[in-house]
mmCIF file of C-alpha atoms in Angstrom:
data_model
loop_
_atom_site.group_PDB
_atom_site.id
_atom_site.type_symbol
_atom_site.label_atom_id
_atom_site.label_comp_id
_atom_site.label_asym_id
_atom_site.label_seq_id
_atom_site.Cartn_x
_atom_site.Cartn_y
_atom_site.Cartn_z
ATOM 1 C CA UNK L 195 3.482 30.200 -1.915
ATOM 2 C CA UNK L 196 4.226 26.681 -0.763
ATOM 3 C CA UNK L 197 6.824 24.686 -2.848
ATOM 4 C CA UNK L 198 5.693 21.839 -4.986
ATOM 5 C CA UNK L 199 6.920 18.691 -3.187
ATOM 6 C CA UNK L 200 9.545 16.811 -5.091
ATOM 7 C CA UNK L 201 8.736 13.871 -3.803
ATOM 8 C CA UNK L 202 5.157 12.997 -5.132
ATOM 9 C CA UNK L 203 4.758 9.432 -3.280
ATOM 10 C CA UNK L 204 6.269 11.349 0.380
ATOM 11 C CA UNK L 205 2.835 10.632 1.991
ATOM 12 C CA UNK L 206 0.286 7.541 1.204
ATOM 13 C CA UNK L 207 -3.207 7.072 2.563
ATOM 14 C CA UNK L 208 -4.165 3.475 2.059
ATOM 15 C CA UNK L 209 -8.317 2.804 2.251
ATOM 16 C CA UNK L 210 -8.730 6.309 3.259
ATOM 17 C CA UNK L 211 -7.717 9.750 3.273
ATOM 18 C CA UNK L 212 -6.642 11.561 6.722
ATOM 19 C CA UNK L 213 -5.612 15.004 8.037
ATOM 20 C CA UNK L 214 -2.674 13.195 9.783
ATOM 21 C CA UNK L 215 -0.550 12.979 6.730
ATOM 22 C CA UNK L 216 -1.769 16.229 5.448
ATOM 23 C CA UNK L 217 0.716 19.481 5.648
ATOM 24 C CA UNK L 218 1.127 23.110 4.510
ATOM 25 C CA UNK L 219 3.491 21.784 1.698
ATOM 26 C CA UNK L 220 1.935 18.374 0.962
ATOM 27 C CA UNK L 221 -0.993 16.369 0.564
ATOM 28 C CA UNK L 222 -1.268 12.627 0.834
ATOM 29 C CA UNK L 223 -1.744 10.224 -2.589
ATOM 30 C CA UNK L 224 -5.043 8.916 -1.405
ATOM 31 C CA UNK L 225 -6.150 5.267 -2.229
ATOM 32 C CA UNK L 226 -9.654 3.834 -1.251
ATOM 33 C CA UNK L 227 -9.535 0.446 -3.226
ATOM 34 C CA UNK L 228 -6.263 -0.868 -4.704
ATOM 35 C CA UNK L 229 -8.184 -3.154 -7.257
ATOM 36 C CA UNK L 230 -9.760 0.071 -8.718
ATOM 37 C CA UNK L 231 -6.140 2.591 -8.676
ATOM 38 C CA UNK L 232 -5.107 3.299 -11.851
ATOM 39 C CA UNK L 233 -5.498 6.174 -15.032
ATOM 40 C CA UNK L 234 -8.717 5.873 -16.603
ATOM 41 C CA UNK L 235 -8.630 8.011 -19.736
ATOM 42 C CA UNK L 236 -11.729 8.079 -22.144
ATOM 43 C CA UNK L 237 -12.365 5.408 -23.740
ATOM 44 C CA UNK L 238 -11.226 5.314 -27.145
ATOM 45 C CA UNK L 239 -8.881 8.697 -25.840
ATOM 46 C CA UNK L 240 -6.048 7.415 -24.856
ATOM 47 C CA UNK L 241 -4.228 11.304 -25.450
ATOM 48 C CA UNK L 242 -6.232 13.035 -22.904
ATOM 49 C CA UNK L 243 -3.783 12.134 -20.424
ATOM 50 C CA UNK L 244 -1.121 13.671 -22.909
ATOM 51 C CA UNK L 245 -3.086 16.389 -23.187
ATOM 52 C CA UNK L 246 -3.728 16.964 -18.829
ATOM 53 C CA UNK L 247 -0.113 17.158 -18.596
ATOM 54 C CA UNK L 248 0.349 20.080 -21.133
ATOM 55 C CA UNK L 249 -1.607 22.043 -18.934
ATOM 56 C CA UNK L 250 0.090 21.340 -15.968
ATOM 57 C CA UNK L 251 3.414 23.959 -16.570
ATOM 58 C CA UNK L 252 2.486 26.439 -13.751
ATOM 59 C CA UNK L 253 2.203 29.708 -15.780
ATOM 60 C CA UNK L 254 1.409 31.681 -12.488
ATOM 61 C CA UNK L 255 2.466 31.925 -8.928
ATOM 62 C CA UNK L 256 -0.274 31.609 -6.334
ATOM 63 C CA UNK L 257 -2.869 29.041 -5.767
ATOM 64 C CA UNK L 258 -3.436 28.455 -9.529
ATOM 65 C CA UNK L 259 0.040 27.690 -10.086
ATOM 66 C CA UNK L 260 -0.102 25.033 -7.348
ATOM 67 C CA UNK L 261 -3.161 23.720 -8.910
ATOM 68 C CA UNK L 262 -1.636 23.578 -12.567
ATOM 69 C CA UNK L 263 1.998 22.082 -10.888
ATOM 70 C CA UNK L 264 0.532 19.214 -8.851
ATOM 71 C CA UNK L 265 -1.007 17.615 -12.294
ATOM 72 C CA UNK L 266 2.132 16.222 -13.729
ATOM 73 C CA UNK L 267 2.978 15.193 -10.329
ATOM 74 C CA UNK L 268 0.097 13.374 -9.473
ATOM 75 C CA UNK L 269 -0.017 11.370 -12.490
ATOM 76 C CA UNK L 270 3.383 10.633 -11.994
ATOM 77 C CA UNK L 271 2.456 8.978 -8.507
ATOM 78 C CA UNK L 272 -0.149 7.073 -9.832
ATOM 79 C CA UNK L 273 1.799 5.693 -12.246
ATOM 80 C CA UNK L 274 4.552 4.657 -9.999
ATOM 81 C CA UNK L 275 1.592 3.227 -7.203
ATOM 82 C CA UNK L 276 -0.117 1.477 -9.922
ATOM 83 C CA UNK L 277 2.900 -0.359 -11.266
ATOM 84 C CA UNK L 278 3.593 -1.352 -7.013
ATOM 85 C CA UNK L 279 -0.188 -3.004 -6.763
ATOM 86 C CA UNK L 280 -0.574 -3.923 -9.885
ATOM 87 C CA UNK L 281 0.207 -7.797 -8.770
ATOM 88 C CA UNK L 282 -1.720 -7.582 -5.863
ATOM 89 C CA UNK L 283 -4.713 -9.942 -5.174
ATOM 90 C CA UNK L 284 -7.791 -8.768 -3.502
ATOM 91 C CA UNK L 285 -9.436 -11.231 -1.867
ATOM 92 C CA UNK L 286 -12.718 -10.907 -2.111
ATOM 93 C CA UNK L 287 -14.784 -13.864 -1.538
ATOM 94 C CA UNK L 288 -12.529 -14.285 2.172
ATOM 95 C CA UNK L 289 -15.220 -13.595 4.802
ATOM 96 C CA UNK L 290 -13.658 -10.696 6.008
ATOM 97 C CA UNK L 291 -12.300 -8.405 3.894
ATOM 98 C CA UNK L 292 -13.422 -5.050 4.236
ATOM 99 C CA UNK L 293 -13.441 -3.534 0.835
ATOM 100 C CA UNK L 294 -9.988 -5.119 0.238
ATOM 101 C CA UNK L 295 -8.737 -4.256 3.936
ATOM 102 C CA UNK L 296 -6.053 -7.354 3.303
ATOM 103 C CA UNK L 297 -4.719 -6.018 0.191
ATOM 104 C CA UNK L 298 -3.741 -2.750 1.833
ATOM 105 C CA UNK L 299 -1.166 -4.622 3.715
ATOM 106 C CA UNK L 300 0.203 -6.299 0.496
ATOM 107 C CA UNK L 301 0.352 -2.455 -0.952
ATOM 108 C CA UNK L 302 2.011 -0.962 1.918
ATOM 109 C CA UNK L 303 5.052 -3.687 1.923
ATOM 110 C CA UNK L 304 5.280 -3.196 -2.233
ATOM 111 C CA UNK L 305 4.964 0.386 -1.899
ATOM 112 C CA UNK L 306 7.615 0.146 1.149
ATOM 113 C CA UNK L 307 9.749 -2.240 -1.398
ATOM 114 C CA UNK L 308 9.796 -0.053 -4.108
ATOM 115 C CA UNK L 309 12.349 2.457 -2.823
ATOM 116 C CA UNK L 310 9.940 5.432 -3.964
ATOM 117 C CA UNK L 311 11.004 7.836 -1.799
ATOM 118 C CA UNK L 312 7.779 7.263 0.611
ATOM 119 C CA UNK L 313 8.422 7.975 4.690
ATOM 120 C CA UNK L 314 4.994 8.056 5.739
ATOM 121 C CA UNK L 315 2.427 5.037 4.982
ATOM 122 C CA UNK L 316 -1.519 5.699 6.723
ATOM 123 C CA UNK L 317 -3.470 2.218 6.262
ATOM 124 C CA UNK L 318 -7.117 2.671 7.584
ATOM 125 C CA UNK L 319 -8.801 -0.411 8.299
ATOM 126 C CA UNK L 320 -12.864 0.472 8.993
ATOM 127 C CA UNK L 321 -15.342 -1.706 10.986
ATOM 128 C CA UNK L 322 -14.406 -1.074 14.203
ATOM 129 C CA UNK L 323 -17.452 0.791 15.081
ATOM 130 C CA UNK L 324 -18.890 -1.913 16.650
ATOM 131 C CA UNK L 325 -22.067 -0.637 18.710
ATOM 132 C CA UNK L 326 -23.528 -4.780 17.936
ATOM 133 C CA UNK L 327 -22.197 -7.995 18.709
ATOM 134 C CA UNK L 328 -18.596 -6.861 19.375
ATOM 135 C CA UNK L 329 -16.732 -10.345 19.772
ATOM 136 C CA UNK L 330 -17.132 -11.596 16.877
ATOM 137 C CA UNK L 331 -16.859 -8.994 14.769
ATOM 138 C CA UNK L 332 -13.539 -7.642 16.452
ATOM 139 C CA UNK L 333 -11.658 -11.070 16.571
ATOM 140 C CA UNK L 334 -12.101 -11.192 12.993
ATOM 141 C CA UNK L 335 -10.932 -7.353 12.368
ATOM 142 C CA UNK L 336 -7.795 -8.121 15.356
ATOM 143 C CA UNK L 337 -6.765 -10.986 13.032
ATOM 144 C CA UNK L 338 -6.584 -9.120 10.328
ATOM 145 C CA UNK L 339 -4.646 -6.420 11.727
ATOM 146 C CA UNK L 340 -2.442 -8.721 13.434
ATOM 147 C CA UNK L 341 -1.808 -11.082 10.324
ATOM 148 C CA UNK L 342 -1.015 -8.057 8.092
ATOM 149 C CA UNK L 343 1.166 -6.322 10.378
ATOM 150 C CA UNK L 344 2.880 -10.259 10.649
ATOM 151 C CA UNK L 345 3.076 -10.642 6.822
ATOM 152 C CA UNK L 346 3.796 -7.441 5.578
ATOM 153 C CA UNK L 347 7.328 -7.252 8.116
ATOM 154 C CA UNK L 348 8.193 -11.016 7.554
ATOM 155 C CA UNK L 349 8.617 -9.821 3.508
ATOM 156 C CA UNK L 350 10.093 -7.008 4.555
ATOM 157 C CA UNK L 351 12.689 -9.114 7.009
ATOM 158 C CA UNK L 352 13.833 -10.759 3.788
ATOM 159 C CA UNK L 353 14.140 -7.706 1.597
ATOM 160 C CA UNK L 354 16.308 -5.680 4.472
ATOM 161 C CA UNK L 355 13.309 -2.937 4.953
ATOM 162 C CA UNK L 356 12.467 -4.104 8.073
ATOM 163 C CA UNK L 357 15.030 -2.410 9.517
ATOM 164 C CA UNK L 358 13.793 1.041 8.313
ATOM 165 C CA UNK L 359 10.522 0.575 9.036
ATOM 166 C CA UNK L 360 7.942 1.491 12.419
ATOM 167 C CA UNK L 361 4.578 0.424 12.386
ATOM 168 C CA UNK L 362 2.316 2.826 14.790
ATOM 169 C CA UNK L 363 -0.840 1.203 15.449
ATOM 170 C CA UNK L 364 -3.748 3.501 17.110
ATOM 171 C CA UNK L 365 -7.687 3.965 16.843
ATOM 172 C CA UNK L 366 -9.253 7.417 16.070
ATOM 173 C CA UNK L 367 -12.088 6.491 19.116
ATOM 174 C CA UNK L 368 -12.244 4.605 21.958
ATOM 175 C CA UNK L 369 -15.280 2.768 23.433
ATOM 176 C CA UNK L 370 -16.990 2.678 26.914
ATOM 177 C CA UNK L 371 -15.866 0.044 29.880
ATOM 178 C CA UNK L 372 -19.651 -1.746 29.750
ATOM 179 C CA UNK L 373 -21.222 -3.648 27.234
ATOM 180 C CA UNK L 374 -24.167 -2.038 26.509
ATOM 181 C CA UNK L 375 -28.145 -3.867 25.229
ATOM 182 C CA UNK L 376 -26.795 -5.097 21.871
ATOM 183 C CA UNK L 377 -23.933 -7.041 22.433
ATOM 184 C CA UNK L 378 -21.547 -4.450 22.010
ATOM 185 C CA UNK L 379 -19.948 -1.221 23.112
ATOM 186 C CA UNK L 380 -20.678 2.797 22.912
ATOM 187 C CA UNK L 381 -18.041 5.596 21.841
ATOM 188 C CA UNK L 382 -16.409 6.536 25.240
ATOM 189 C CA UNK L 383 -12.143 6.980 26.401
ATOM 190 C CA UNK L 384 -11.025 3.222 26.312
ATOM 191 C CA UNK L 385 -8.771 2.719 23.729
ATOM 192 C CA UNK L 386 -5.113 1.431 22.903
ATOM 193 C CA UNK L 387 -2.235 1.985 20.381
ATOM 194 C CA UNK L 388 1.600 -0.194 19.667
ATOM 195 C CA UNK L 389 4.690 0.536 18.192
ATOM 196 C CA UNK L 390 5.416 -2.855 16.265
ATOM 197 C CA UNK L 391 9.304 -2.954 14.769
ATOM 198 C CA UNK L 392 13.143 -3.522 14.973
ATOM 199 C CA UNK L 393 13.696 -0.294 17.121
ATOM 200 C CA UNK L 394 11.264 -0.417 19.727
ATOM 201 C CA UNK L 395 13.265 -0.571 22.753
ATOM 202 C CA UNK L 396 11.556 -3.563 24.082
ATOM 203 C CA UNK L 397 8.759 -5.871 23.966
ATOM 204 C CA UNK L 398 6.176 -4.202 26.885
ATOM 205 C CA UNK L 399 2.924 -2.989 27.885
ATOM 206 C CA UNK L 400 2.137 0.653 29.419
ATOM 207 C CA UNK L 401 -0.606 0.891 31.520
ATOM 208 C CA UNK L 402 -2.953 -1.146 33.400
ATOM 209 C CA UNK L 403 -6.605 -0.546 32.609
ATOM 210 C CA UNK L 404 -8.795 -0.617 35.945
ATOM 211 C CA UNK L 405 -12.471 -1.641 35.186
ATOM 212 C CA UNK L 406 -13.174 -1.342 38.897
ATOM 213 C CA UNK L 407 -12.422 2.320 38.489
ATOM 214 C CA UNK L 408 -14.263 4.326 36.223
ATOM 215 C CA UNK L 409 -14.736 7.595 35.629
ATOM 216 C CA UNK L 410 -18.599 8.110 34.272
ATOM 217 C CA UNK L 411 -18.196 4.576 32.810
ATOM 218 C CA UNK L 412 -14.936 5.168 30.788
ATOM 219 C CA UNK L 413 -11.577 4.117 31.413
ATOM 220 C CA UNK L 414 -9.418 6.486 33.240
ATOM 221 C CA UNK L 415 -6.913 8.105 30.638
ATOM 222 C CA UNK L 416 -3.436 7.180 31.912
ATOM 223 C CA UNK L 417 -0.977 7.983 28.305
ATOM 224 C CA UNK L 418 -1.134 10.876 26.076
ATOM 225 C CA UNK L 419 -1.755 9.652 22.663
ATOM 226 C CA UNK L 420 0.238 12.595 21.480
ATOM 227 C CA UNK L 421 3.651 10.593 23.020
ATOM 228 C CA UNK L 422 2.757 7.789 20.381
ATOM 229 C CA UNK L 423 2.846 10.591 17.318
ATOM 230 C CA UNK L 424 6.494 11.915 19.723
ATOM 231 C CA UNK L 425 7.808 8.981 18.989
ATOM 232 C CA UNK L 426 6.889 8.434 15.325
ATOM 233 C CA UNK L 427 7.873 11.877 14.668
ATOM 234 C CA UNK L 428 11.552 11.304 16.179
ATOM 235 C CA UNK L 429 12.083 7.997 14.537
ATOM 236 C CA UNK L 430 11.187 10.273 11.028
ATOM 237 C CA UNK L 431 13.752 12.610 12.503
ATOM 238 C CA UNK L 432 11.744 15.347 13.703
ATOM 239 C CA UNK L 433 13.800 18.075 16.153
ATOM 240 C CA UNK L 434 12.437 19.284 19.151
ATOM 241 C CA UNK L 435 11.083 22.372 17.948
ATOM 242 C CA UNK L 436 9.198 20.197 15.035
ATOM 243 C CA UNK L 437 7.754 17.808 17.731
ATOM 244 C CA UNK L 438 6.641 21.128 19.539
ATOM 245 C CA UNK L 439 5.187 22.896 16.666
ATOM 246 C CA UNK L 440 3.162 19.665 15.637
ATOM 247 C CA UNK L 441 1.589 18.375 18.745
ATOM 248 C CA UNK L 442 2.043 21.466 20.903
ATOM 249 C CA UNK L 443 4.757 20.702 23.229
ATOM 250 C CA UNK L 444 6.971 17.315 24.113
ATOM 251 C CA UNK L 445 5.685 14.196 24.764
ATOM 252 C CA UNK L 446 8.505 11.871 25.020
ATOM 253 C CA UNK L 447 9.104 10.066 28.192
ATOM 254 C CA UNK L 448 7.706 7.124 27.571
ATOM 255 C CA UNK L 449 11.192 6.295 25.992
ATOM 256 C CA UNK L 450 9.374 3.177 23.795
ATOM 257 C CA UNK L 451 12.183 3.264 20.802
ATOM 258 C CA UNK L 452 15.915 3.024 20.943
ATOM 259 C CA UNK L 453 18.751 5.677 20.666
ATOM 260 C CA UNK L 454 18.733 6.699 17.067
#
């Protein structure tokens, strides 16, 4: 049977859950809305959550004992996540602000603050779908993303985290090379991802997308998004045989962070 990991807050999913945090031995705290993360007993019944934990002393091996030993733990991380974000502002009326999308930020660098014991943060930002009017829509979503990756490792340049922190930036689709009738574009290959922090090797691009040469109206692939995740998984200190067992084989020559 798998052990119970002692670290409850290892792996965070910020605005949505996701397989790439998810392992034999762990599973992710998942938080949709950081406004709305906290213990909500009964009312009236405060001791229910007294009561939860009494149950949670594994009296078997197996799955059931899993079950019964992750309770205690995952009140524990809720209780240490809720006293991070419990400061944090939401804000709501801003025109863009995806279901708290900016707040997400603000939780990562508290969480990332809080010396919890946390290696792996996964913020999902939605809204990128856009199949309609594209521009306007993706400036807005780019300037969040850019202005909370900006923030969050400014605070953490004064705190001294910055230093043990790398920001991997990708999107879980690409789109086509043409605009298509409504202003926007189609699911297709095109797509981009950046390392953002103190040791990336240098400031560059990869690549150099070719719109005059398509292949069935996408983008021609030209890097592996697996040597983005080869790099990650280094900088956390993954071996070879990890990085092989993982992504099924070695995808590091791209050479984007420096000798650890």
């Amino acid at each position: 049977s798998a052990a119970v990991d002692p670290l409850p807050l290892r792996a965070i999913s910020l605005g949505q859950s996701t397989l790439a945090v998810q392992g034999v031995q762990g599973r992710p705290v998942a938080i949709q809305s950081v406004g709305g993360f906290r213990l909500k007993p009964p009312r009236l019944n405060s001791g229910v959550t007294a009561a939860v934990l009494a149950m949670g002393s594994p009296l078997e091996a197996g799955l059931m004992g899993q079950a019964q030993a992750a309770i205690p733990q995952t009140v524990e991380a809720v209780t240490q996540l809720q006293q991070l974000v419990a400061g944090i502002e939401i804000n709501e009326g801003e025109e863009v602000d995806l279901d708290g999308d900016r707040a997400l930020f603000h939780a990562a660098q508290a969480i990332i603050q809080g010396d919890v014991g946390t290696q792996v943060i996964y913020v999902t930002i939605n809204g990128f779908d856009t199949h309609s009017l594209q521009g306007p829509k993706q400036d807005a979503l780019l300037r969040l993303v850019g202005d909370g990756l900006a923030g969050m490792f400014a605070a953490l340049e004064t705190t001294g985290h910055a230093d043990t922190t790398l920001a991997l930036v990708v999107s879980e689709f690409g789109r086509r090379g043409a605009e298509n009738g409504s202003g926007g574009t189609d699911h297709g290959q095109g797509g981009l991802s950046l390392l953002l922090g103190p040791d990336v090797e240098q400031s560059t691009v990869i690549g150099e997308p070719d719109l005059g040469d398509l292949v069935d109206g996408d983008l021609r692939i030209m890097i592996d998004a697996r040597s983005m995740y080869d790099n990650a998984l280094r900088w956390l200190g993954a071996s070879d045989s990890m990085v092989v067992d993982v992504l099924g084989g070695e995808w590091n020559d791209l050479e984007l962070l420096r000798a650890l």
